[in-house]
XYZ file of C-alpha atoms in Angstrom:
375
model
C -39.548 -5.932 3.036
C -37.345 -9.032 3.319
C -38.223 -10.380 -0.122
C -38.130 -7.294 -1.842
C -33.753 -7.256 -1.094
C -32.394 -10.089 -3.167
C -30.118 -12.255 -1.668
C -27.132 -13.944 -2.844
C -27.438 -18.007 -3.389
C -26.370 -20.532 0.513
C -22.855 -21.938 -1.328
C -23.349 -25.535 -0.978
C -21.511 -27.034 2.230
C -20.990 -25.331 5.480
C -20.070 -21.488 5.538
C -17.272 -20.277 7.821
C -18.628 -17.191 9.979
C -16.161 -14.105 9.060
C -14.133 -12.771 11.464
C -16.455 -9.574 10.830
C -20.209 -12.054 11.068
C -18.459 -13.043 14.944
C -18.238 -9.576 15.750
C -21.494 -8.994 15.339
C -23.057 -12.160 16.262
C -21.239 -12.114 19.888
C -22.690 -8.803 20.341
C -26.230 -8.961 19.550
C -26.104 -12.578 22.194
C -24.414 -10.029 24.631
C -27.534 -7.649 24.147
C -29.863 -10.202 24.474
C -28.542 -11.646 27.488
C -28.077 -8.496 29.076
C -32.040 -7.935 28.456
C -32.844 -11.471 29.080
C -31.417 -10.916 32.578
C -32.868 -7.155 33.508
C -37.112 -9.279 32.246
C -35.476 -11.955 34.966
C -34.731 -9.379 37.087
C -38.191 -7.118 37.113
C -40.188 -9.987 37.743
C -42.700 -11.525 35.998
C -44.387 -9.009 33.997
C -42.913 -8.363 30.944
C -41.991 -4.320 30.463
C -38.507 -5.248 28.185
C -40.120 -7.468 25.283
C -39.820 -4.542 22.879
C -35.481 -3.813 23.243
C -35.096 -7.586 21.809
C -35.970 -5.436 18.499
C -32.451 -3.738 18.573
C -30.325 -7.315 18.523
C -30.967 -7.389 15.053
C -30.381 -4.531 14.509
C -26.931 -5.079 16.390
C -26.470 -7.452 14.450
C -26.510 -6.078 11.326
C -23.978 -3.612 11.884
C -21.257 -6.491 10.907
C -22.635 -9.500 9.877
C -24.023 -10.948 7.106
C -27.520 -11.184 6.541
C -27.883 -15.453 7.198
C -26.456 -14.724 10.832
C -28.989 -11.717 11.229
C -32.479 -13.976 10.855
C -30.821 -16.313 12.896
C -30.478 -14.223 15.630
C -33.297 -11.915 15.238
C -35.155 -15.390 15.429
C -33.612 -16.583 18.856
C -34.734 -13.081 19.412
C -37.925 -13.639 18.436
C -38.685 -17.109 20.320
C -36.929 -15.415 23.602
C -40.108 -12.707 23.419
C -42.311 -15.202 22.585
C -41.161 -16.545 26.122
C -41.295 -13.172 28.354
C -44.237 -12.026 26.875
C -46.364 -15.521 27.749
C -45.339 -15.777 31.234
C -48.358 -15.877 32.386
C -49.769 -18.231 29.964
C -51.504 -15.911 27.632
C -50.123 -13.104 24.981
C -51.835 -9.264 25.698
C -51.905 -6.831 23.597
C -48.741 -5.147 24.491
C -47.152 -8.956 23.665
C -48.088 -9.652 20.555
C -47.114 -6.126 19.122
C -43.953 -6.473 20.673
C -43.606 -10.118 19.450
C -44.079 -8.550 15.827
C -42.118 -5.806 15.830
C -38.628 -8.241 16.813
C -40.434 -10.318 13.884
C -39.855 -7.094 11.458
C -37.456 -5.393 12.442
C -35.511 -9.025 12.785
C -36.679 -8.516 8.996
C -35.505 -4.947 8.164
C -32.172 -5.432 10.060
C -31.778 -9.036 7.758
C -32.119 -5.883 4.688
C -29.835 -3.821 5.951
C -27.988 -5.582 6.605
C -27.143 -6.814 2.928
C -27.448 -3.589 1.665
C -24.160 -3.360 3.806
C -22.445 -6.933 2.386
C -23.449 -5.625 -0.975
C -21.123 -2.811 -0.011
C -18.302 -4.052 1.673
C -18.466 -6.347 -1.779
C -18.072 -3.472 -3.991
C -15.192 -1.518 -2.118
C -13.384 -4.973 -1.842
C -13.372 -5.094 -5.110
C -12.747 -1.951 -6.399
C -9.361 -2.388 -3.612
C -8.832 -6.154 -5.515
C -8.404 -4.041 -8.991
C -6.266 -1.050 -7.407
C -3.650 -3.192 -5.833
C -3.742 -4.796 -9.913
C -3.744 -1.259 -11.244
C -0.540 -0.879 -8.711
C 0.855 -4.461 -9.986
C 0.796 -3.567 -13.428
C 2.554 -0.014 -12.509
C 5.187 -1.975 -10.409
C 6.373 -4.863 -11.769
C 8.667 -7.041 -9.192
C 11.995 -6.218 -9.231
C 15.100 -8.783 -9.292
C 16.006 -10.677 -7.601
C 19.043 -10.375 -10.053
C 19.247 -8.110 -12.937
C 22.181 -7.911 -14.361
C 25.126 -8.250 -11.493
C 22.568 -6.608 -9.054
C 20.884 -8.116 -6.633
C 17.271 -6.079 -6.755
C 14.985 -5.582 -4.039
C 11.921 -3.511 -4.419
C 9.144 -3.043 -1.899
C 6.655 -0.144 -1.383
C 4.578 0.706 0.896
C 1.609 2.504 1.580
C 0.326 5.329 4.188
C -3.692 3.636 3.504
C -3.939 0.665 4.901
C -7.383 0.892 2.864
C -4.964 0.483 -0.423
C -1.597 -0.432 -1.676
C -1.842 2.693 -4.687
C 0.024 5.932 -5.085
C 2.586 7.501 -7.697
C 5.592 6.603 -5.936
C 7.390 3.992 -8.877
C 10.306 2.383 -9.927
C 11.800 0.053 -12.252
C 14.856 -1.945 -12.918
C 16.078 -3.369 -16.377
C 18.990 -4.774 -17.411
C 20.030 -2.861 -20.921
C 22.428 -2.879 -23.611
C 23.943 0.074 -21.387
C 23.851 -1.704 -17.771
C 21.635 -2.235 -15.349
C 19.100 0.517 -16.025
C 17.831 1.842 -12.080
C 14.940 4.976 -12.497
C 12.647 5.506 -8.923
C 10.570 8.401 -8.431
C 7.458 10.067 -6.430
C 4.391 12.377 -8.533
C 3.036 14.734 -6.411
C -0.241 14.015 -5.993
C -1.917 11.135 -4.737
C -4.552 8.798 -5.917
C -5.683 7.765 -9.785
C -4.222 10.995 -11.250
C -0.170 10.173 -9.565
C -0.708 5.931 -10.850
C -1.953 7.517 -14.495
C 0.821 9.541 -14.339
C 3.377 6.724 -12.961
C 2.062 4.779 -15.527
C 3.838 7.362 -18.338
C 6.509 8.031 -16.319
C 7.387 4.240 -16.793
C 6.080 3.374 -19.606
C 8.339 5.633 -21.311
C 11.230 4.965 -19.324
C 11.171 1.203 -20.255
C 10.986 2.041 -23.961
C 13.905 5.371 -23.811
C 16.225 2.930 -21.022
C 16.701 0.467 -24.171
C 17.530 3.157 -26.718
C 19.576 5.782 -24.826
C 22.983 5.984 -24.480
C 23.201 8.079 -22.573
C 20.912 8.927 -18.917
C 21.108 12.856 -19.975
C 18.409 12.233 -22.460
C 16.495 9.375 -20.502
C 16.153 11.994 -18.626
C 14.609 14.900 -21.198
C 12.748 11.910 -22.977
C 11.165 11.742 -19.581
C 10.622 15.295 -19.136
C 8.581 15.555 -22.658
C 6.291 12.527 -21.936
C 5.925 14.614 -18.317
C 5.508 18.327 -19.891
C 2.297 16.503 -22.100
C 1.004 14.722 -19.402
C 0.086 17.005 -15.595
C -0.509 20.814 -15.932
C 2.215 23.665 -15.006
C 2.456 22.563 -11.168
C 2.551 18.980 -11.590
C 6.136 17.588 -11.317
C 7.692 14.273 -10.471
C 10.813 13.601 -8.770
C 13.455 11.206 -9.635
C 16.555 9.455 -9.514
C 18.613 7.110 -11.756
C 20.535 5.030 -11.519
C 23.426 2.751 -13.628
C 25.798 0.510 -13.571
C 27.879 -0.254 -16.382
C 31.723 -2.002 -16.008
C 31.438 -1.071 -12.380
C 31.419 2.044 -12.635
C 27.800 3.607 -10.419
C 26.366 6.732 -12.277
C 23.296 8.984 -10.698
C 21.412 11.169 -12.640
C 18.757 12.985 -9.470
C 16.157 15.825 -10.768
C 15.147 16.666 -7.519
C 14.855 13.658 -6.189
C 16.236 12.231 -2.859
C 20.082 11.672 -2.441
C 20.443 7.713 -2.703
C 22.829 6.349 0.030
C 25.573 3.944 -0.438
C 26.289 1.107 2.597
C 30.071 0.657 1.741
C 31.873 -0.918 4.217
C 30.012 -0.215 7.417
C 29.511 3.203 6.813
C 26.675 5.581 5.540
C 27.562 7.717 2.611
C 24.961 10.109 0.678
C 25.424 10.443 -3.096
C 24.713 13.626 -3.570
C 23.868 15.044 -6.895
C 27.011 17.845 -8.252
C 24.224 20.348 -8.628
C 20.959 19.937 -7.655
C 18.374 19.457 -10.851
C 14.674 20.757 -10.712
C 12.144 17.520 -10.903
C 10.623 15.975 -13.871
C 8.084 18.159 -15.853
C 10.542 20.896 -15.530
C 12.637 21.420 -18.362
C 16.649 19.404 -16.034
C 19.532 20.417 -17.012
C 22.159 17.256 -14.838
C 24.893 16.653 -14.022
C 25.371 12.743 -13.345
C 27.755 11.930 -10.329
C 30.057 9.336 -11.399
C 30.989 6.063 -8.446
C 33.007 2.963 -8.404
C 31.838 0.155 -7.188
C 33.071 -2.164 -4.995
C 31.328 -5.701 -4.321
C 28.877 -6.246 -1.370
C 28.365 -2.164 -2.313
C 24.569 -1.730 -1.420
C 22.565 1.397 -2.516
C 19.253 2.499 -0.877
C 16.804 3.960 -3.654
C 13.154 5.746 -2.046
C 11.531 8.157 -1.610
C 10.835 11.351 -0.166
C 7.940 9.272 2.067
C 10.536 8.368 4.298
C 12.747 11.589 4.866
C 8.999 12.407 6.455
C 8.593 9.645 8.200
C 8.227 10.993 11.738
C 7.070 10.759 15.422
C 6.732 13.357 18.060
C 7.862 15.471 15.231
C 11.618 13.997 15.258
C 12.473 12.372 11.888
C 12.879 8.225 11.290
C 17.587 7.992 11.719
C 17.410 6.257 8.224
C 21.358 7.441 8.074
C 21.993 6.337 11.419
C 20.085 2.931 11.243
C 20.864 2.631 7.410
C 23.370 -0.342 7.932
C 22.452 -2.286 11.067
C 19.229 -2.169 8.561
C 20.058 -3.253 5.200
C 24.397 -5.059 5.126
C 22.126 -7.988 6.374
C 21.155 -11.492 4.286
C 19.615 -10.081 1.174
C 18.295 -7.179 -0.234
C 15.287 -8.638 0.499
C 15.696 -8.747 3.647
C 17.447 -6.119 4.166
C 13.815 -3.826 2.729
C 11.904 -6.670 5.284
C 14.193 -4.878 7.865
C 13.703 -1.672 6.822
C 9.899 -1.431 6.672
C 9.367 -3.223 10.100
C 12.577 -0.457 11.798
C 10.235 2.165 9.931
C 6.270 1.221 10.717
C 7.967 0.509 14.058
C 8.663 4.481 14.290
C 5.872 6.224 13.205
C 3.607 3.185 14.943
C 1.999 2.397 11.759
C 1.032 6.052 11.253
C 2.957 7.150 7.214
C 1.974 10.322 5.822
C 3.157 9.489 3.166
C 3.258 6.587 0.557
C 7.726 5.048 -0.116
C 8.927 3.430 -2.464
C 12.462 1.836 -1.798
C 14.401 -0.476 -3.753
C 17.969 -1.628 -2.387
C 20.882 -2.855 -4.710
C 23.766 -4.682 -4.712
C 26.787 -5.099 -6.709
C 27.545 -8.658 -6.709
C 30.994 -7.983 -8.827
C 31.438 -8.117 -12.224
C 29.448 -9.788 -14.590
C 31.551 -12.301 -16.829
C 29.419 -12.975 -19.449
C 29.008 -9.667 -20.550
C 30.796 -6.619 -21.156
C 29.238 -3.133 -21.987
C 31.430 -0.077 -22.552
C 32.434 2.676 -19.682
C 29.865 5.549 -19.668
C 31.533 8.078 -22.055
C 31.849 11.029 -18.506
C 33.943 8.810 -17.044
C 37.446 9.771 -16.681
C 40.128 7.586 -18.616
C 37.423 5.706 -20.979
C 37.563 7.727 -23.531
C 40.171 5.638 -24.526
C 39.274 2.978 -23.828
């Protein structure tokens, strides 16, 4: 049976054991020692030789087929020693030894099949990671007059893939950032996130008004989803030191300024993309050193024992030091520690820092800023 299953060819040179193979080898050897000890304690008659057949099967749970064959060979030899203790093999001893040999072959075949499935799963996870990276391109470290860092924290240990999205672009109308959260999970959520980001990367360079971008994105979402699907989103624009935020059903960004944390709630609530939002912009003047945290609702929902993570209370202490990348790393560490590594939803984080006016470029003020009409 073993030879009916194609085996991968070993590469030249020594091949180090993986942690799983070491675990399988260790467990199998422990069982081998235990059975041998029981056999020795039982006396000269071999009554437990058949138990050695379990040794290669235990190794097959974790180890590669090569390790299983090696362990099975050792178990077979030890079984032969005990079966022939009195200098001859009886029928029962021969049957037991043959059974160990057959068990070794079957266990090696099982290990080969399991290994192939593990390799296929690993490849699928790798492709999922590539898909996620294609959707979420790396941010920063500098976009216009903003230092930018982004971070994606997956609730699944198996794959970093979901429907949270972000992007930062340096456009003729200033630096524009979007952060959003697609309803749902998995590949359908990634597909919709890619549609939103693809549309955004085009219209962000074409529309002078954030509200026009919202209209375009809403149409893209409406064309691509069902009646109950939607995307929450917050669009941020920094233009000449003026910060403009248009929020469509998304958690309000947090402004970190001189030790204070200010939630930038919208002037009026607006529904998510897909429900024809009519959003009113919120405008703030930035000061050099101001930081802005954009996040998806996975951060607001993170909790332990019913207690939510105190984002606003700890934001300045976690995010106000070092670079923006350092701040996000501190936030992620504190968050994962708070929930003991058990997140319920994916989280996208973007941290911005206004570094001051960009003298290399001159952009017009937003049309809705007070006093900008005559400038």
